CSV table of C-alpha atoms in Angstrom, one decimal:
chain,number,residue,atom,x,y,z
F,1,MET,CA,11.8,40.1,39.7
F,2,LEU,CA,10.8,43.7,38.1
F,3,SER,CA,11.2,44.2,34.2
F,4,LYS,CA,12.3,46.9,32.8
F,5,GLY,CA,9.8,49.3,32.0
F,6,GLN,CA,8.8,48.7,36.3
F,7,ARG,CA,12.7,49.7,37.1
F,8,THR,CA,12.3,52.7,35.4
F,9,ALA,CA,8.8,54.4,36.8
F,10,ILE,CA,10.3,53.8,40.0
F,11,LEU,CA,13.3,56.3,38.8
F,12,GLU,CA,10.8,59.0,37.2
F,13,LEU,CA,8.1,59.3,40.1
F,14,HIS,CA,11.2,59.3,42.8
F,15,ALA,CA,12.2,61.7,40.6
F,16,GLN,CA,9.4,63.6,40.9
F,17,LYS,CA,9.6,63.4,44.7
F,18,VAL,CA,7.2,60.7,45.2
F,19,SER,CA,7.9,59.1,48.6
F,20,LYS,CA,9.1,55.5,48.2
F,21,GLY,CA,5.6,54.4,50.2
F,22,GLU,CA,3.5,55.4,47.9
F,23,ILE,CA,5.9,54.5,44.5
F,24,ALA,CA,4.8,51.2,46.1
F,25,ARG,CA,1.6,51.2,46.5
F,26,VAL,CA,1.0,52.8,43.2
F,27,LEU,CA,3.3,50.0,41.6
F,28,GLY,CA,2.0,47.3,43.3
F,29,VAL,CA,5.7,46.2,44.6
F,30,SER,CA,6.9,46.1,48.2
F,31,ARG,CA,9.0,48.9,50.2
F,32,SER,CA,12.4,46.6,49.8
F,33,THR,CA,11.7,46.1,46.3
F,34,VAL,CA,11.9,49.8,45.5
F,35,ARG,CA,14.7,50.7,47.8
F,36,LYS,CA,16.6,48.1,45.8
F,37,VAL,CA,16.0,50.3,42.8
F,38,LEU,CA,16.3,52.9,44.1
F,39,ARG,CA,19.6,52.1,45.3
F,40,SER,CA,21.1,50.8,42.1
F,41,GLN,CA,20.2,53.5,40.1
F,42,SER,CA,19.9,51.1,36.7
F,43,SER,CA,16.6,50.2,35.2
F,44,GLU,CA,18.6,47.7,33.5
F,45,VAL,CA,17.3,43.8,34.5
F,46,PRO,CA,20.3,42.3,36.8
F,47,SER,CA,21.0,39.0,35.1
F,48,LEU,CA,21.3,36.0,36.7
F,49,LEU,CA,24.4,34.6,38.2
F,50,ARG,CA,23.2,31.5,39.4
F,51,LEU,CA,25.4,28.6,39.1
F,52,GLU,CA,23.5,25.2,37.2
F,53,LYS,CA,23.1,22.3,38.9
F,54,ALA,CA,24.0,20.0,36.3
F,55,GLU,CA,27.5,22.6,35.6
F,56,PRO,CA,29.9,20.8,37.6
F,57,PHE,CA,28.4,17.5,35.6
F,58,ARG,CA,29.4,18.9,32.5
F,59,GLN,CA,31.7,16.2,31.1
F,60,GLN,CA,30.2,13.3,32.1
F,61,ILE,CA,27.1,14.5,30.9
F,62,LEU,CA,29.1,14.8,27.3
F,63,GLU,CA,30.6,11.0,27.5
F,64,GLU,CA,27.2,9.5,28.7
F,65,TRP,CA,24.5,11.3,25.5
F,66,ALA,CA,27.8,9.9,23.3
F,67,ASN,CA,27.8,6.7,24.5
F,68,CYS,CA,23.7,6.3,25.1
F,69,LYS,CA,23.1,7.3,21.2
F,70,GLY,CA,21.7,11.1,22.1
F,71,ASN,CA,18.8,9.3,24.3
F,72,LEU,CA,18.5,11.6,28.2
F,73,VAL,CA,16.6,8.7,30.0
F,74,ARG,CA,19.3,6.2,29.3
F,75,VAL,CA,21.9,9.1,29.5
F,76,HIS,CA,20.3,10.4,33.5
F,77,GLU,CA,19.8,6.6,33.8
F,78,GLU,CA,23.7,6.2,33.9
F,79,LEU,CA,24.6,9.1,35.9
F,80,VAL,CA,22.4,8.6,38.6
F,81,GLY,CA,23.9,4.9,38.5
F,82,ARG,CA,27.3,7.1,39.1
F,83,GLY,CA,25.9,8.5,42.1
F,84,LEU,CA,25.2,11.9,41.0
F,85,ALA,CA,21.9,13.5,41.9
F,86,LEU,CA,20.5,15.7,39.5
F,87,SER,CA,17.3,15.3,38.7
F,88,TYR,CA,15.9,14.9,35.0
F,89,SER,CA,14.4,17.8,34.4
F,90,ALA,CA,17.5,19.6,35.2
F,91,LEU,CA,19.6,17.4,32.9
F,92,THR,CA,17.1,18.4,29.6
F,93,ALA,CA,16.8,22.1,31.2
F,94,PHE,CA,20.9,22.4,31.0
F,95,CYS,CA,21.1,20.3,27.9
F,96,ARG,CA,18.2,22.3,25.7
F,97,ARG,CA,20.5,25.9,27.1
F,98,HIS,CA,23.5,25.0,26.4
F,99,GLY,CA,22.8,22.7,22.9
F,100,ILE,CA,23.4,19.3,23.8
F,101,GLY,CA,22.0,17.2,21.1
F,102,GLN,CA,19.4,20.1,20.2
F,103,GLU,CA,19.3,21.4,16.3
F,104,PRO,CA,20.0,25.3,16.2
F,105,LYS,CA,16.0,26.5,15.1
F,106,ARG,CA,16.1,28.5,11.7
F,107,PRO,CA,13.3,31.0,10.5
F,108,CYS,CA,10.8,29.5,7.4
F,109,GLY,CA,11.2,30.9,4.0
F,110,LEU,CA,8.9,33.5,3.1
F,111,TYR,CA,7.9,33.0,-0.9
F,112,GLU,CA,6.2,35.2,-2.8
F,113,PHE,CA,4.7,33.9,-5.8
F,114,GLN,CA,3.3,35.5,-9.1
F,115,PRO,CA,-0.2,34.7,-11.0
F,116,GLY,CA,0.6,31.5,-13.3
F,117,GLU,CA,4.1,31.2,-12.1
F,118,GLU,CA,4.0,27.3,-9.7
F,119,LEU,CA,1.6,24.6,-9.6
F,120,GLN,CA,2.6,22.2,-7.0
F,121,HIS,CA,1.9,19.0,-6.0
F,122,ASP,CA,2.6,16.0,-3.8
F,123,THR,CA,0.4,12.7,-2.6
F,124,SER,CA,0.1,11.5,1.1
F,125,PRO,CA,-1.6,8.1,2.1
F,126,HIS,CA,-4.7,8.2,3.9
F,127,LEU,CA,-7.5,5.3,5.4
F,128,VAL,CA,-10.8,5.7,3.5
F,129,GLU,CA,-14.2,3.7,3.9
F,130,ILE,CA,-15.3,2.5,0.9
F,131,ALA,CA,-18.0,-0.2,0.2
F,132,GLY,CA,-17.8,-1.2,3.9
F,133,LYS,CA,-14.0,-1.8,4.2
F,134,LYS,CA,-11.2,0.7,5.5
F,135,ARG,CA,-9.1,0.7,2.7
F,136,SER,CA,-5.4,2.8,2.3
F,137,ALA,CA,-5.5,5.3,-0.4
F,138,GLN,CA,-2.6,8.0,-2.0
F,139,THR,CA,-4.3,11.1,-2.2
F,140,ALA,CA,-2.5,13.9,-4.9
F,141,SER,CA,-2.6,17.2,-4.7
F,142,ALA,CA,-2.1,20.6,-7.1
F,143,VAL,CA,-2.3,23.6,-5.8
F,144,LEU,CA,-2.0,26.9,-7.3
F,145,CYS,CA,0.6,29.3,-5.5
F,146,TYR,CA,-0.7,32.2,-6.5
F,147,SER,CA,-4.7,31.6,-5.5
F,148,ARG,CA,-4.4,28.6,-3.4
F,149,MET,CA,-7.0,26.9,-5.2
F,150,LEU,CA,-7.0,23.7,-4.2
F,151,PHE,CA,-7.5,20.2,-6.4
F,152,PHE,CA,-7.1,16.5,-5.0
F,153,GLN,CA,-8.3,12.8,-5.7
F,154,CYS,CA,-7.9,9.3,-4.2
F,155,TYR,CA,-5.8,6.7,-5.8
F,156,PRO,CA,-5.4,3.0,-4.5
F,157,THR,CA,-2.1,2.8,-6.0
F,158,PHE,CA,0.2,6.0,-7.3
F,159,GLN,CA,2.3,5.0,-10.0
F,160,ARG,CA,3.2,7.3,-13.4
F,161,PHE,CA,0.6,6.2,-15.2
F,162,ASP,CA,-1.7,7.9,-12.1
F,163,CYS,CA,0.7,10.7,-11.8
F,164,LYS,CA,-0.1,11.9,-15.4
F,165,VAL,CA,-4.3,10.5,-15.5
F,166,PHE,CA,-4.0,13.0,-11.8
F,167,LEU,CA,-2.1,15.8,-13.7
F,168,THR,CA,-4.5,16.0,-16.5
F,169,GLU,CA,-7.3,16.1,-14.6
F,170,ALA,CA,-6.3,19.0,-12.6
F,171,LEU,CA,-5.5,21.0,-15.5
F,172,ARG,CA,-8.4,20.7,-16.9
F,173,PHE,CA,-10.2,21.8,-13.1
F,174,PHE,CA,-7.6,24.5,-13.6
F,175,GLY,CA,-8.1,25.1,-17.2
F,176,GLY,CA,-4.3,25.6,-17.7
F,177,SER,CA,-0.9,25.3,-16.3
F,178,CYS,CA,2.3,26.9,-14.6
F,179,ARG,CA,5.3,27.5,-15.8
F,180,TYR,CA,7.0,25.2,-13.2
F,181,THR,CA,5.2,22.2,-11.1
F,182,MET,CA,6.8,22.1,-7.7
F,183,ILE,CA,7.7,18.4,-6.7
F,184,ASP,CA,9.2,16.6,-3.9
F,185,ASN,CA,12.3,14.1,-5.1
F,186,THR,CA,9.9,11.1,-5.7
F,187,HIS,CA,10.9,8.2,-8.5
F,188,VAL,CA,7.8,9.2,-10.3
F,189,VAL,CA,9.0,11.2,-11.7
F,190,VAL,CA,12.8,11.4,-11.0
F,191,LEU,CA,15.5,9.9,-13.1
F,192,CYS,CA,18.3,11.5,-11.3
F,193,GLY,CA,19.0,13.6,-9.3
F,194,THR,CA,17.7,15.9,-6.6
F,195,GLY,CA,16.8,19.7,-5.8
F,196,ARG,CA,18.3,22.2,-8.8
F,197,GLN,CA,20.2,18.7,-10.4
F,198,MET,CA,17.2,16.7,-10.8
F,199,ILE,CA,16.8,15.4,-14.4
F,200,PRO,CA,12.8,14.1,-15.3
F,201,VAL,CA,11.9,10.5,-16.6
F,202,PRO,CA,11.8,11.6,-20.1
F,203,GLU,CA,8.4,10.3,-19.9
F,204,MET,CA,7.2,13.1,-17.5
F,205,GLU,CA,9.7,15.8,-19.1
F,206,ALA,CA,7.4,15.0,-22.3
F,207,PHE,CA,4.4,15.4,-21.0
F,208,GLY,CA,5.2,18.3,-19.1
F,209,GLU,CA,6.2,19.7,-22.8
F,210,ARG,CA,2.9,18.8,-24.1
F,211,PHE,CA,1.4,21.3,-21.4
F,212,GLY,CA,4.0,23.6,-21.1
F,213,PHE,CA,5.5,23.7,-18.0
F,214,GLN,CA,8.4,22.8,-16.5
F,215,PHE,CA,9.2,19.9,-13.2
F,216,ARG,CA,11.6,21.2,-10.4
F,217,ALA,CA,12.1,19.5,-7.6
F,218,HIS,CA,12.6,21.0,-3.9
F,219,GLU,CA,16.1,20.8,-1.9
F,220,LEU,CA,16.3,17.6,0.0
F,221,GLY,CA,14.6,18.4,3.9
F,222,ASP,CA,13.3,21.8,2.3
F,223,ALA,CA,9.9,20.8,3.3
F,224,ASN,CA,9.1,24.4,3.6
F,225,ARG,CA,9.6,24.8,-0.2
F,226,SER,CA,6.5,22.8,-0.6
F,227,ALA,CA,4.4,24.1,1.6
F,228,ARG,CA,1.3,25.5,0.1
F,229,VAL,CA,0.6,21.4,-1.2
F,230,GLU,CA,1.6,20.1,2.2
F,231,ARG,CA,-0.6,22.4,4.5
F,232,PRO,CA,-4.2,21.2,3.0
F,233,PHE,CA,-3.0,17.2,3.3
F,234,HIS,CA,-4.1,17.7,7.3
F,235,PHE,CA,-7.2,20.0,6.4
F,236,ILE,CA,-8.1,17.0,4.0
F,237,ASP,CA,-7.6,14.1,6.3
F,238,HIS,CA,-10.0,16.4,9.3
F,239,ASN,CA,-12.2,18.0,7.3
F,240,PHE,CA,-13.5,15.5,3.8
F,241,LEU,CA,-12.8,12.1,5.0
F,242,ALA,CA,-13.8,12.6,8.4
F,243,GLY,CA,-17.1,10.2,9.1
F,244,ARG,CA,-17.6,10.5,5.5
F,245,ARG,CA,-18.2,6.8,3.6
F,246,PHE,CA,-18.4,6.2,0.0
F,247,SER,CA,-19.8,3.3,-2.2
F,248,SER,CA,-16.4,3.4,-4.6
F,249,TRP,CA,-13.6,4.7,-5.7
F,250,ASP,CA,-15.3,7.4,-8.9
F,251,ASP,CA,-17.6,8.4,-6.2
F,252,LEU,CA,-15.1,9.2,-3.5
F,253,ASN,CA,-13.3,11.5,-6.5
F,254,LEU,CA,-16.7,12.9,-7.5
F,255,GLN,CA,-17.3,13.7,-3.7
F,256,ALA,CA,-13.5,15.4,-3.7
F,257,ARG,CA,-14.0,17.3,-6.5
F,258,GLN,CA,-17.3,18.8,-5.4
F,259,TRP,CA,-16.0,19.8,-2.3
F,260,CYS,CA,-12.4,21.5,-4.0
F,261,ASP,CA,-15.3,23.7,-5.3
F,262,ARG,CA,-17.0,24.5,-2.1
F,263,VAL,CA,-13.7,25.3,-0.6
F,264,ASN,CA,-12.1,27.0,-2.7
F,265,ALA,CA,-14.9,29.6,-2.8
F,266,THR,CA,-15.1,30.5,1.3
F,267,TYR,CA,-12.6,32.8,3.2
F,268,LYS,CA,-9.5,32.1,4.2
F,269,LYS,CA,-7.7,33.8,6.9
F,270,HIS,CA,-4.5,32.9,6.6
F,271,ILE,CA,-4.6,34.9,3.3
F,272,ARG,CA,-7.3,37.0,4.0
F,273,ALA,CA,-8.7,36.0,0.6
F,274,VAL,CA,-10.8,33.7,-1.5
F,275,PRO,CA,-9.4,31.7,-3.5
F,276,ARG,CA,-12.1,31.9,-6.5
F,277,GLU,CA,-11.7,35.5,-6.7
F,278,LEU,CA,-7.4,35.1,-6.7
F,279,PHE,CA,-8.1,32.6,-8.9
F,280,ALA,CA,-9.7,35.3,-11.4
F,281,VAL,CA,-7.0,37.2,-11.5
F,282,GLU,CA,-3.9,34.5,-12.1
F,283,ARG,CA,-6.6,32.5,-15.0
F,284,THR,CA,-5.6,34.8,-17.3
F,285,HIS,CA,-1.7,34.2,-16.9
F,286,LEU,CA,-1.9,29.9,-17.2
F,287,LYS,CA,-0.8,28.5,-20.2
F,288,PRO,CA,-3.7,27.5,-22.4
F,289,LEU,CA,-4.2,23.9,-22.5
F,290,PRO,CA,-3.4,22.3,-26.0
F,291,VAL,CA,-6.6,22.1,-28.3
F,292,TRP,CA,-6.1,18.3,-28.1
F,293,ILE,CA,-5.8,16.1,-25.0
F,294,PRO,CA,-5.3,12.8,-25.5
F,295,GLU,CA,-6.2,10.3,-22.8
F,296,VAL,CA,-3.7,9.0,-20.6
F,297,TYR,CA,-2.9,5.5,-21.2
F,298,ARG,CA,-1.0,2.2,-20.4
F,299,LEU,CA,-0.2,-0.3,-23.2
F,300,HIS,CA,-0.2,-4.2,-22.3
F,301,GLN,CA,0.9,-7.2,-24.2
F,302,ARG,CA,-1.7,-10.6,-23.4
F,303,ILE,CA,-2.5,-14.2,-24.4
F,304,VAL,CA,-6.3,-15.1,-24.1
F,305,ASP,CA,-6.6,-18.3,-22.0
F,306,VAL,CA,-8.6,-21.4,-22.2
F,307,GLU,CA,-11.2,-19.8,-20.4
F,308,GLY,CA,-11.4,-16.5,-22.8
F,309,TYR,CA,-10.3,-14.3,-20.0
F,310,VAL,CA,-7.5,-11.5,-20.0
F,311,ALA,CA,-5.7,-10.9,-17.1
F,312,LEU,CA,-4.5,-7.7,-16.2
F,313,HIS,CA,-3.5,-6.7,-12.3
F,314,THR,CA,-4.7,-9.9,-11.3
F,315,ASN,CA,-8.4,-9.1,-12.7
F,316,ARG,CA,-9.8,-11.1,-15.6
F,317,TYR,CA,-11.5,-9.4,-18.7
F,318,SER,CA,-13.5,-11.6,-20.9
F,319,VAL,CA,-13.4,-11.6,-25.0
F,320,PRO,CA,-15.3,-14.2,-27.9
F,321,VAL,CA,-14.1,-17.2,-27.4
F,322,SER,CA,-12.5,-17.0,-30.9
F,323,TRP,CA,-10.0,-15.5,-29.6
F,324,ILE,CA,-9.2,-18.4,-27.1
F,325,GLY,CA,-5.1,-18.7,-27.1
F,326,ARG,CA,-4.1,-14.9,-29.4
F,327,ARG,CA,-1.9,-12.6,-28.8
F,328,VAL,CA,-3.9,-9.1,-27.8
F,329,GLU,CA,-2.9,-5.3,-27.0
F,330,VAL,CA,-4.6,-4.3,-24.0
F,331,ARG,CA,-4.8,-0.4,-23.8
F,332,GLU,CA,-5.3,0.8,-20.1
F,333,THR,CA,-7.0,4.0,-19.7
F,334,LYS,CA,-8.3,5.9,-16.4
F,335,ASP,CA,-11.6,4.6,-16.6
F,336,LYS,CA,-11.7,2.0,-20.0
F,337,ILE,CA,-10.2,-1.2,-20.6
F,338,GLU,CA,-9.4,-1.5,-24.4
F,339,ILE,CA,-8.9,-5.4,-25.8
F,340,GLN,CA,-7.8,-5.3,-29.2
F,341,LEU,CA,-7.3,-8.7,-31.3
F,342,ASP,CA,-6.6,-5.9,-34.7
F,343,LEU,CA,-8.3,-2.7,-36.3
F,344,ARG,CA,-12.0,-4.0,-36.6
F,345,SER,CA,-12.1,-6.1,-33.1
F,346,VAL,CA,-12.3,-4.5,-30.2
F,347,VAL,CA,-13.8,-5.1,-26.8
F,348,THR,CA,-14.8,-2.4,-23.9
F,349,HIS,CA,-14.6,-3.1,-20.6
F,350,HIS,CA,-15.2,-0.5,-17.8
F,351,ARG,CA,-11.8,-0.8,-15.5
F,352,VAL,CA,-11.5,-1.6,-12.1
F,353,ALA,CA,-9.2,0.4,-10.1
F,354,GLU,CA,-7.8,-2.1,-8.0
F,355,PRO,CA,-6.1,-6.0,-7.7
F,356,GLN,CA,-9.4,-7.8,-6.8
F,357,GLN,CA,-9.2,-11.0,-8.5
F,358,GLN,CA,-12.8,-10.9,-10.1
F,359,ARG,CA,-13.8,-12.3,-13.4
F,360,ILE,CA,-15.6,-9.8,-15.5
F,361,THR,CA,-17.8,-10.9,-18.2
F,362,LEU,CA,-20.0,-9.4,-20.7
F,363,PRO,CA,-23.2,-10.2,-21.8
F,364,GLU,CA,-22.7,-11.1,-24.9
F,365,HIS,CA,-19.7,-13.3,-24.6
F,366,ARG,CA,-21.4,-15.9,-22.2
F,367,PRO,CA,-22.5,-18.5,-23.8
F,368,PRO,CA,-26.0,-19.9,-24.9
F,369,ARG,CA,-27.7,-21.7,-22.1
F,370,GLY,CA,-27.4,-24.8,-22.8
F,371,GLU,CA,-24.0,-24.4,-24.7
F,372,GLY,CA,-21.1,-24.0,-22.3
F,373,ILE,CA,-17.7,-24.7,-23.1
F,374,LYS,CA,-17.4,-28.4,-23.5
F,375,ARG,CA,-14.9,-29.9,-21.3
F,376,SER,CA,-11.4,-30.8,-22.5
F,377,ASP,CA,-10.6,-35.0,-23.1
F,378,PRO,CA,-10.6,-37.4,-20.1
F,379,HIS,CA,-7.0,-36.5,-17.8
F,380,PRO,CA,-4.4,-39.2,-19.6
F,381,GLU,CA,-4.3,-41.1,-16.1
F,382,GLU,CA,-8.2,-41.6,-16.6
F,383,GLN,CA,-7.5,-42.6,-20.2
F,384,ALA,CA,-4.8,-45.0,-19.3
F,385,ILE,CA,-7.1,-46.8,-16.3
F,386,LEU,CA,-9.7,-47.2,-18.7
F,387,LYS,CA,-7.2,-48.8,-22.0
F,388,ALA,CA,-5.7,-51.2,-19.2
F,389,ALA,CA,-9.1,-52.1,-16.8
F,390,PRO,CA,-12.4,-51.0,-19.1
F,391,GLU,CA,-13.7,-53.4,-17.0
F,392,ILE,CA,-13.8,-50.6,-14.1
F,393,ALA,CA,-14.7,-47.6,-16.3
F,394,ASP,CA,-18.1,-47.5,-14.2
F,395,TYR,CA,-15.9,-47.3,-10.6
F,396,VAL,CA,-13.7,-44.7,-12.0
F,397,GLN,CA,-16.8,-41.7,-12.9
F,398,ASP,CA,-17.6,-43.0,-9.6
F,399,LEU,CA,-14.3,-42.1,-8.1
F,400,LYS,CA,-14.6,-38.9,-9.8
F,401,GLN,CA,-17.5,-37.9,-8.3
F,402,ARG,CA,-17.8,-38.8,-4.4
F,403,GLY,CA,-13.2,-39.6,-3.8
F,404,ARG,CA,-11.8,-37.0,-1.8
F,405,LYS,CA,-8.6,-37.1,-2.8
F,406,TYR,CA,-7.3,-34.4,-5.1
F,407,LEU,CA,-8.8,-36.2,-8.6
F,408,VAL,CA,-5.0,-36.4,-9.9
F,409,VAL,CA,-3.6,-38.1,-7.1
F,410,ALA,CA,-6.2,-40.6,-7.0
F,411,LEU,CA,-6.4,-41.3,-10.1
F,412,ARG,CA,-2.5,-41.6,-10.4
F,413,GLN,CA,-3.0,-43.9,-7.6
F,414,LEU,CA,-5.3,-45.7,-9.2
F,415,LEU,CA,-3.5,-46.7,-12.1
F,416,GLY,CA,-0.4,-47.1,-10.1
F,417,MET,CA,-2.4,-50.2,-8.6
F,418,ILE,CA,-3.3,-51.2,-11.9
F,419,ARG,CA,-0.1,-51.5,-13.3
F,420,ASP,CA,1.5,-53.1,-10.1
F,421,TYR,CA,-1.2,-55.4,-8.9
F,422,PRO,CA,-2.1,-58.7,-10.8
F,423,ARG,CA,-5.3,-58.1,-12.7
F,424,GLU,CA,-7.9,-61.0,-11.4
F,425,PRO,CA,-8.1,-59.9,-7.7
F,426,LEU,CA,-7.2,-56.0,-8.3
F,427,ILE,CA,-10.8,-56.5,-10.3
F,428,ALA,CA,-12.6,-58.1,-7.8
F,429,ALA,CA,-11.4,-55.7,-5.4
F,430,VAL,CA,-12.8,-52.6,-7.1
F,431,GLN,CA,-16.2,-54.5,-8.0
F,432,GLU,CA,-15.8,-55.5,-4.8
F,433,ALA,CA,-15.4,-51.6,-3.5
F,434,ALA,CA,-18.4,-50.6,-5.5
F,435,ARG,CA,-20.8,-52.5,-4.5
F,436,TYR,CA,-20.3,-51.1,-1.4
F,437,GLY,CA,-19.3,-48.3,-2.0
F,438,LEU,CA,-16.0,-47.7,-1.1
F,439,TYR,CA,-14.0,-44.9,-3.2
F,440,ASP,CA,-10.7,-44.3,-0.3
F,441,LEU,CA,-7.7,-45.9,-2.2
F,442,ASP,CA,-5.9,-47.0,0.7
F,443,ARG,CA,-8.4,-49.2,1.6
F,444,LEU,CA,-9.2,-50.3,-1.9
F,445,GLU,CA,-5.3,-51.1,-2.0
F,446,ARG,CA,-5.5,-53.4,1.4
F,447,MET,CA,-8.5,-55.4,0.1
F,448,ILE,CA,-6.5,-56.3,-3.3
F,449,LEU,CA,-3.5,-57.1,-0.4
F,450,ARG,CA,-5.0,-59.6,1.5
F,451,ARG,CA,-6.6,-61.4,-2.0
F,452,ILE,CA,-3.1,-61.7,-3.0
F,453,ALA,CA,-2.3,-63.2,0.2
F,454,ARG,CA,-4.8,-65.6,-0.2
F,455,GLU,CA,-4.3,-66.8,-3.8
F,456,TYR,CA,-0.7,-67.0,-4.4
F,457,PHE,CA,0.9,-67.5,-0.2
F,458,ARG,CA,-1.0,-70.4,0.9
F,459,ILE,CA,-0.1,-72.9,3.0
F,460,ASP,CA,1.0,-76.4,2.7
F,461,PRO,CA,-0.7,-78.6,5.3
F,462,THR,CA,1.7,-81.5,5.5
F,463,GLN,CA,4.8,-78.9,7.1
F,464,GLY,CA,4.9,-79.0,10.5
F,465,ASP,CA,5.8,-76.4,13.1
F,466,ASP,CA,9.1,-77.4,13.4
F,467,ASP,CA,10.5,-76.4,10.1
F,468,ASP,CA,13.4,-74.4,9.8
F,469,GLU,CA,13.8,-70.5,9.1
F,470,TRP,CA,12.5,-71.0,5.6
F,471,GLY,CA,9.4,-73.2,6.2
F,472,THR,CA,6.6,-73.1,7.1
F,473,ARG,CA,6.8,-70.4,9.5
F,474,SER,CA,7.9,-67.9,7.3
F,475,THR,CA,5.6,-68.4,4.8
F,476,VAL,CA,2.5,-67.6,7.0
F,477,GLU,CA,4.5,-64.7,8.0
F,478,GLU,CA,5.1,-63.7,5.1
F,479,SER,CA,1.4,-64.3,3.8
F,480,GLN,CA,0.2,-62.4,6.8
F,481,ALA,CA,2.4,-59.1,5.5
F,482,PRO,CA,3.1,-59.1,2.0
F,483,PRO,CA,6.1,-56.3,0.5
F,484,HIS,CA,4.3,-54.0,-1.4
F,485,PRO,CA,5.4,-54.6,-4.8
F,486,ARG,CA,5.9,-50.9,-5.6
F,487,HIS,CA,8.7,-51.1,-2.3
F,488,LEU,CA,10.9,-53.8,-3.6
């Protein structure tokens, strides 16, 4: 089909007395096409009045669209099942042209920002390789909307404490703060409401007042409002994290800071400028940082366990042995764990960033060689065994070292046998078991029962085999399998 320009050229050349064959040769079209245009005497492209293949089935398509919950594959299957000759491509083209199941497209918004007006902050999950292991990390990013200066860090989790740590680091990196900090509707900052009705958590509102900015949230579904910070996440994932390996979280964040310095000094095609050069203008409009910026921290109350450690996020940090059983205050900062008993007694550890069930012990908290922590008193079951049968003390010690059962279970089983069975056969069976190195308590119990059967259920040889059911036969049967006293 000819365009409007081609049709106009044909009419103009014909008005200049150019032949139809010459017009066809110059424009590269057929003579019949030239004749059709001259016959119409119009440069407008004729409208297409062809009937669509799916138009006769419009009502069935709308019905199946509702029944199949908008799945066009299922709609096509149902239509074909009804015997309608309609291809899948014709169905999708018809739905697309008539807006069936299609959301109307809207143009993107254009936002202009003045220097020092707004900073945008958001997070995104990524996979990073730390110490040879793949780990899930939350990448927190901050971007100055005017100059496009970028700063990001990675954390194992991103809670309110981590948010304050990151924003503090970002504002120090930029050397000042903007009037507003734009966020999505995250529960880390938002107390209630969305968009313009958002009310921040008092803790985060006080944090913003310290640096002289206010939190703002964009409306639900309006991702374009925070496009300044959303766009760099793809760049971070496919440039910084691609092929890089890190030894620790500190190494990761140090390389991220160095990468930001390098990226901010390169030319950006979409803004036709270098962010560092634009930042030179914006920096004069930023609000200055406070003279003193207190370190972000979290407070915890703990009691020192019997081994001299304080548990925090599954990790255990050592303290002096004299603090066992005492209540301490734990101050958690970005890099340190401070455990305070009183104003003069403070222990400082390097903070482990993620819960790893580690035990961190300072050298001064380890007892000198040969002077380890004394073991506690014997178990109550062991004390009861030694009090009731002191003759088997050596067997109990060997059982604790060579027994296969859990110690408490084994001691309780042995104590039960001492309380249930006569003393003489039990002591004899234990001595025999110790002589042969038998520490299976189930087998020891069978040895005790055999001795009891021989000594306490003797057979009277004077009675015959034809006694009644209460005679020798029942006595012999009972002697062969005596009942367990604990089961009576």
